[in-house]
Coordinates of C-alpha atoms and ligand atoms in Angstrom, one line a residue:
X1384 CA -33.3 56.2 123.5
X1385 CA -35.3 55.9 126.7
X1386 CA -33.3 57.6 130.5
X1387 CA -36.7 59.0 131.8
X1388 CA -36.5 57.3 135.2
X1389 CA -33.2 55.1 135.3
X1390 CA -31.3 54.6 137.2
X1391 CA -27.6 55.6 136.8
X1392 CA -25.7 53.6 139.5
X1393 CA -22.6 51.8 137.2
X1394 CA -20.7 52.6 133.8
X1395 CA -21.0 48.7 133.4
X1396 CA -25.2 49.5 132.5
X1397 CA -24.6 52.2 129.6
X1398 CA -23.6 51.0 125.9
X1399 CA -21.9 53.6 123.4
X1400 CA -25.1 54.0 122.0
X1401 CA -26.3 55.9 125.1
X1402 CA -23.3 57.0 126.7
X1403 CA -23.4 58.5 123.0
X1404 CA -26.5 59.6 123.3
X1405 CA -25.1 61.6 127.1
X1406 CA -22.7 63.6 124.7
X1407 CA -24.2 64.3 122.0
X1408 CA -26.9 66.0 125.0
X1409 CA -24.2 67.5 127.0
X1410 CA -22.8 69.4 123.7
X1411 CA -26.4 70.9 123.5
X1412 CA -26.5 72.3 127.0
X1413 CA -22.9 74.1 126.6
X1414 CA -24.1 77.3 126.4
X1415 CA -26.2 77.3 128.7
X1416 CA -24.3 75.6 130.6
X1417 CA -21.8 78.6 130.4
X1418 CA -24.5 81.4 131.5
X1419 CA -24.9 82.6 128.0
X1420 CA -28.4 81.1 127.0
X1421 CA -31.2 81.3 129.4
X1422 CA -33.1 77.6 130.1
X1423 CA -36.5 76.3 132.4
X1424 CA -36.0 73.3 131.6
X1425 CA -36.2 71.8 134.7
X1426 CA -38.6 74.3 136.7
X1427 CA -40.8 73.0 139.6
X1428 CA -38.4 69.9 139.0
X1429 CA -35.9 69.6 142.8
X1430 CA -32.9 67.7 143.4
X1431 CA -32.1 65.5 146.7
X1432 CA -28.3 66.2 147.5
X1433 CA -27.4 63.6 149.6
X1434 CA -23.5 63.6 150.9
X1435 CA -21.6 61.8 153.0
X1436 CA -18.4 62.0 151.9
X1437 CA -16.2 65.6 150.6
X1438 CA -16.7 66.7 147.3
X1439 CA -16.1 70.2 145.5
X1440 CA -16.9 69.4 142.2
X1441 CA -19.8 66.6 142.2
X1442 CA -21.9 68.1 144.5
X1443 CA -20.9 71.4 143.1
X1444 CA -21.9 71.2 139.6
X1445 CA -25.0 68.4 139.7
X1446 CA -26.9 71.8 141.9
X1447 CA -25.5 74.7 139.1
X1448 CA -27.0 71.6 136.8
X1449 CA -29.7 72.4 138.0
X1450 CA -30.0 75.6 138.6
X1451 CA -29.0 76.6 135.9
X1452 CA -31.7 74.7 133.5
X1453 CA -34.5 76.7 136.0
X1454 CA -34.3 73.4 138.9
X1455 CA -34.3 73.7 142.7
X1456 CA -31.8 72.0 144.7
X1457 CA -32.6 71.3 148.4
X1458 CA -28.8 69.9 150.3
X1459 CA -29.1 67.8 153.4
X1460 CA -25.9 69.7 153.7
X1461 CA -23.5 67.9 156.8
X1462 CA -24.1 64.5 158.0
X1463 CA -23.4 65.3 161.5
X1464 CA -26.5 68.2 161.6
X1465 CA -29.2 65.4 160.2
X1466 CA -31.0 62.6 161.9
X1467 CA -28.3 60.0 160.4
X1468 CA -25.9 61.4 163.0
X1469 CA -29.2 59.8 165.0
X1470 CA -29.0 56.8 163.6
X1471 CA -31.1 57.1 161.1
X1472 CA -31.5 54.0 158.0
X1473 CA -29.3 55.1 154.4
X1474 CA -32.6 53.2 153.3
X1475 CA -35.2 55.0 155.6
X1476 CA -33.4 58.1 154.6
X1477 CA -34.1 57.9 151.2
X1478 CA -37.8 56.7 151.9
X1479 CA -37.8 60.5 153.4
X1480 CA -36.5 62.1 150.6
X1481 CA -38.0 61.1 148.3
X1482 CA -41.2 62.1 148.8
X1483 CA -39.2 65.3 149.1
X1484 CA -37.1 65.7 145.2
X1485 CA -38.2 65.0 141.7
X1486 CA -33.8 62.9 141.7
X1487 CA -31.3 61.6 144.3
X1488 CA -27.2 62.6 144.1
X1489 CA -26.1 60.9 146.4
X1490 CA -22.7 60.2 146.8
X1491 CA -21.7 57.9 149.7
X1492 CA -18.2 56.0 151.4
X1493 CA -19.5 52.6 150.9
X1494 CA -19.3 50.9 147.5
X1495 CA -22.8 48.9 146.2
X1496 CA -24.8 52.1 148.7
X1497 CA -26.0 53.4 145.3
X1498 CA -27.3 51.1 144.6
X1499 CA -28.9 50.3 148.0
X1500 CA -30.6 53.7 147.4
X1501 CA -32.5 52.0 144.3
X1502 CA -34.0 50.0 145.4
X1503 CA -35.8 51.9 148.4
X1504 CA -36.6 55.2 145.9
X1505 CA -38.6 56.1 142.7
X1506 CA -37.3 58.5 142.2
X1507 CA -33.8 58.4 139.7
X1508 CA -30.6 57.8 141.9
X1509 CA -27.6 59.3 140.5
X1510 CA -24.1 57.8 141.6
X1511 CA -22.1 60.5 142.5
X1512 CA -19.3 58.0 144.2
X1513 CA -19.7 55.3 146.5
X1514 CA -16.9 54.2 148.3
X1515 CA -13.9 52.7 145.6
X1516 CA -16.6 51.4 143.5
X1517 CA -18.3 53.8 140.9
X1518 CA -17.9 57.2 140.0
X1519 CA -21.2 57.0 136.4
X1520 CA -21.5 60.6 135.3
X1521 CA -18.0 61.2 136.2
X1522 CA -16.8 58.8 133.8
X1523 CA -18.9 60.3 131.4
X1524 CA -18.0 64.3 132.4
X1525 CA -14.3 61.9 131.5
X1526 CA -15.3 60.3 128.2
X1527 CA -17.1 64.0 127.1
X1528 CA -13.4 65.8 127.3
X1529 CA -11.5 63.5 125.5
X1530 CA -13.9 63.5 122.4
X1531 CA -14.4 67.7 123.1
X1532 CA -10.4 67.9 123.9
X1533 CA -9.2 65.0 121.9
X1534 CA -10.5 61.8 119.7
X1535 CA -12.4 59.1 121.5
X1536 CA -12.2 56.4 118.4
X1537 CA -8.4 55.0 118.3
X1538 CA -7.8 57.2 121.3
X1539 CA -4.0 55.8 123.3
X1540 CA -4.4 57.0 126.4
X1541 CA -2.9 56.6 130.1
X1542 CA -3.8 55.8 133.4
X1543 CA -1.5 56.5 135.9
X1544 CA -1.3 56.8 139.8
X1545 CA -4.2 55.1 142.0
X1546 CA -5.1 52.3 139.4
X1547 CA -6.2 50.3 142.1
X1548 CA -8.4 52.9 144.8
X1549 CA -8.6 55.0 142.3
X1550 CA -12.8 54.6 141.7
X1551 CA -12.7 56.3 137.8
X1552 CA -10.4 54.8 135.9
X1553 CA -12.3 51.8 136.2
X1554 CA -14.7 53.0 135.4
X1555 CA -13.4 54.9 132.5
X1556 CA -11.3 52.0 131.6
X1557 CA -14.4 49.8 130.7
X1558 CA -16.9 52.7 129.3
X1559 CA -13.7 53.4 126.6
X1560 CA -13.7 49.6 125.2
X1561 CA -16.6 50.1 123.6
X1562 CA -14.2 52.8 121.7
X1563 CA -11.3 50.4 120.4
X1564 CA -9.3 52.0 122.6
X1565 CA -5.2 51.5 123.2
X1566 CA -4.9 51.7 127.5
X1567 CA -1.7 51.8 129.4
X1568 CA -2.1 51.8 133.1
X1569 CA 1.0 53.7 135.3
X1570 CA 1.0 52.1 138.5
X1571 CA 3.3 51.4 141.9
X1572 CA 2.9 47.9 141.9
X1573 CA 1.4 48.0 145.0
X1574 CA -1.8 50.0 143.9
X1575 CA -2.1 47.8 140.5
X1576 CA -5.6 47.5 137.8
X1577 CA -7.4 44.7 139.6
X1578 CA -6.6 42.3 137.5
X1579 CA -10.3 41.2 137.2
X1580 CA -10.8 43.8 135.5
X1581 CA -7.3 43.6 132.7
X1582 CA -9.3 40.0 132.1
X1583 CA -12.4 42.0 132.0
X1584 CA -10.6 44.5 129.2
X1585 CA -8.9 41.8 126.8
X1586 CA -11.7 40.0 126.8
X1587 CA -14.2 43.1 125.3
X1588 CA -10.6 42.4 123.1
X1589 CA -8.7 46.2 124.6
X1590 CA -5.7 46.2 124.2
X1591 CA -3.8 46.7 127.5
X1592 CA -0.6 47.0 128.8
X1593 CA 1.6 47.9 132.8
X1594 CA 3.9 49.8 133.8
X1595 CA 5.5 51.3 136.9
X1596 CA 7.3 54.3 135.0
X1597 CA 5.7 57.2 134.1
X1598 CA 8.8 58.2 130.9
X1599 CA 8.8 56.6 128.8
X1600 CA 5.3 55.3 127.8
X1601 CA 3.5 58.7 128.0
X1602 CA 5.2 59.8 125.0
X1603 CA 3.1 58.5 122.7
X1604 CA -0.5 58.9 123.8
X1605 CA -3.2 61.5 123.1
X1606 CA -4.5 61.3 126.6
X1607 CA -1.8 61.2 130.1
X1608 CA -5.4 61.2 133.4
X1609 CA -3.7 61.3 136.3
X1610 CA -5.0 60.2 138.7
X1611 CA -4.5 60.9 143.2
X1612 CA -3.4 58.6 145.9
X1613 CA -6.4 57.4 147.4
X1614 CA -4.9 57.7 151.4
X1615 CA -8.5 57.8 152.9
X1616 CA -8.8 54.7 150.8
X1617 CA -5.3 52.3 153.4
X1618 CA -6.5 50.0 155.5
X1619 CA -3.3 50.9 156.5
X1620 CA -1.5 54.2 156.4
X1621 CA 1.8 52.8 156.3
X1622 CA 0.6 51.4 153.5
X1623 CA 0.2 55.0 151.9
X1624 CA 3.0 57.0 153.2
X1625 CA 5.5 54.5 151.2
X1626 CA 3.8 55.5 147.8
X1627 CA 2.5 58.6 148.2
X1628 CA 4.6 61.2 146.3
X1629 CA 5.7 58.2 143.9
X1630 CA 4.3 59.3 140.3
X1631 CA 4.8 63.0 139.4
X1632 CA 5.0 64.9 136.2
X1633 CA 6.0 68.5 135.7
X1634 CA 7.6 69.9 132.7
X1635 CA 11.0 68.2 132.2
X1636 CA 8.5 64.8 132.2
X1637 CA 7.0 66.5 129.7
X1638 CA 10.0 66.2 127.2
X1639 CA 9.1 64.4 124.7
X1640 CA 4.4 64.4 124.8
X1641 CA 3.3 64.9 122.1
X1642 CA 2.8 68.8 121.0
X1643 CA -1.2 67.4 121.1
X1644 CA -0.8 65.6 124.4
X1645 CA -4.1 66.4 126.4
X1646 CA -3.5 65.8 130.6
X1647 CA -6.0 64.8 132.7
X1648 CA -7.2 64.9 136.7
X1649 CA -10.9 63.6 138.1
X1650 CA -9.0 66.6 140.8
X1651 CA -8.6 67.7 143.7
X1652 CA -4.9 66.8 142.9
X1653 CA -2.7 67.0 145.7
X1654 CA 0.9 67.2 144.7
X1655 CA 0.7 64.8 141.4
X1656 CA 1.2 66.8 139.3
X1657 CA 2.6 70.3 139.4
X1658 CA 1.4 73.4 138.8
X1659 CA 3.6 74.7 136.4
X1660 CA 2.1 72.4 134.3
X1661 CA -0.5 74.6 134.5
X1662 CA 0.1 76.9 132.3
X1663 CA 1.1 74.4 129.4
X1664 CA -1.5 72.8 126.8
X1665 CA -1.2 70.2 128.2
X1666 CA -3.1 70.9 131.3
X1667 CA -7.3 70.2 130.5
X1668 CA -8.2 69.2 134.4
X1669 CA -9.7 72.0 134.5
X1670 CA -11.9 72.5 131.6
X1671 CA -12.0 69.2 132.6
X1672 CA -13.7 69.6 136.1
X1673 CA -16.3 72.6 133.8
X1674 CA -17.4 70.0 131.2
X1675 CA -19.5 68.4 134.3
X1676 CA -21.7 70.9 134.1
X1677 CA -23.1 70.2 130.9
X1678 CA -22.7 66.6 130.9
X1679 CA -24.2 66.3 134.1
X1680 CA -27.2 68.8 132.8
X1681 CA -27.7 66.0 130.3
X1682 CA -28.3 63.8 132.4
X1683 CA -30.6 65.3 134.9
X1684 CA -33.1 66.0 131.5
X1685 CA -33.0 62.8 130.1
X1686 CA -33.5 60.8 133.4
X1687 CA -36.4 63.7 134.8
X1688 CA -37.4 62.9 131.4
X1689 CA -37.9 66.4 129.9
X1690 CA -36.0 65.5 127.1
X1691 CA -35.7 62.0 125.8
Ligands
LIG676 N1 -13.4 64.4 140.8 C1 -14.6 63.9 141.6 O1 -15.5 63.4 142.0 O2 -14.3 65.6 142.7 P1 -15.1 66.7 144.0 O3 -14.3 65.0 145.0 O4 -14.5 66.8 144.6 O5 -15.9 66.0 143.7

């Protein structure tokens, strides 16, 4: 399967075979990701890192992935300390970094920014989140987590929280449609999954139901995927206050769930999962954050063409 020089912009362009290939490649990278084995697979390669929005996991796991494979990173650092503060456009910035790096990972607040960057780049662009648009590498690590900690085929999953603005849940739903998932959507009325996405999923044969209550919806699922209410995407702060803290998980909420239920969250969490849940066998979100490393190692090695 050929990934060399591919831009990774959105999950909509991924077939099930492509996803399976990335997940299998990531599995082979896990020992290196844990620091148990050394690798020089990406020696001599440079990853340009451009983050126009805050990040901990995506930025650092991309950098870890590159370093664990013997490559180097070139981080733009603070946007305020770069020439973007003087008014340089994204297109020009990409054209310049294209000459310094072998691949570029980009996070940007504007939907479509990664697509635009790809038009001006001769090296692969990896979309690390474009506004409320896509976050495909998060989806791939979510799928990897489900595969490692539960099962992908015939999965029963509940997605809870901000299903309107949460880009991770949009991409994840499309990806799960390849695996015949049964999807429950749990959100306050104001933050429901966009209708066009639900219609798309149904036309792909996915069984989708909607509710505004966690209990009893989570009692028969294999995975509960919680999300943060995306405060920064609300045009009106008063609207945010109306829905903040509406969906929360505590140990009591979990009294009737399946013993093998896994709780995932792309993180950062605010207060949608109480810290007491961390000590239960259901908590899977910190493992999920680690799995970003082998998945991003696999993606980098594939788009840089050092493996197929
Ligand atoms: N999940 C995620 O994208 O986390 P960061 O915003 O910290 O990168």
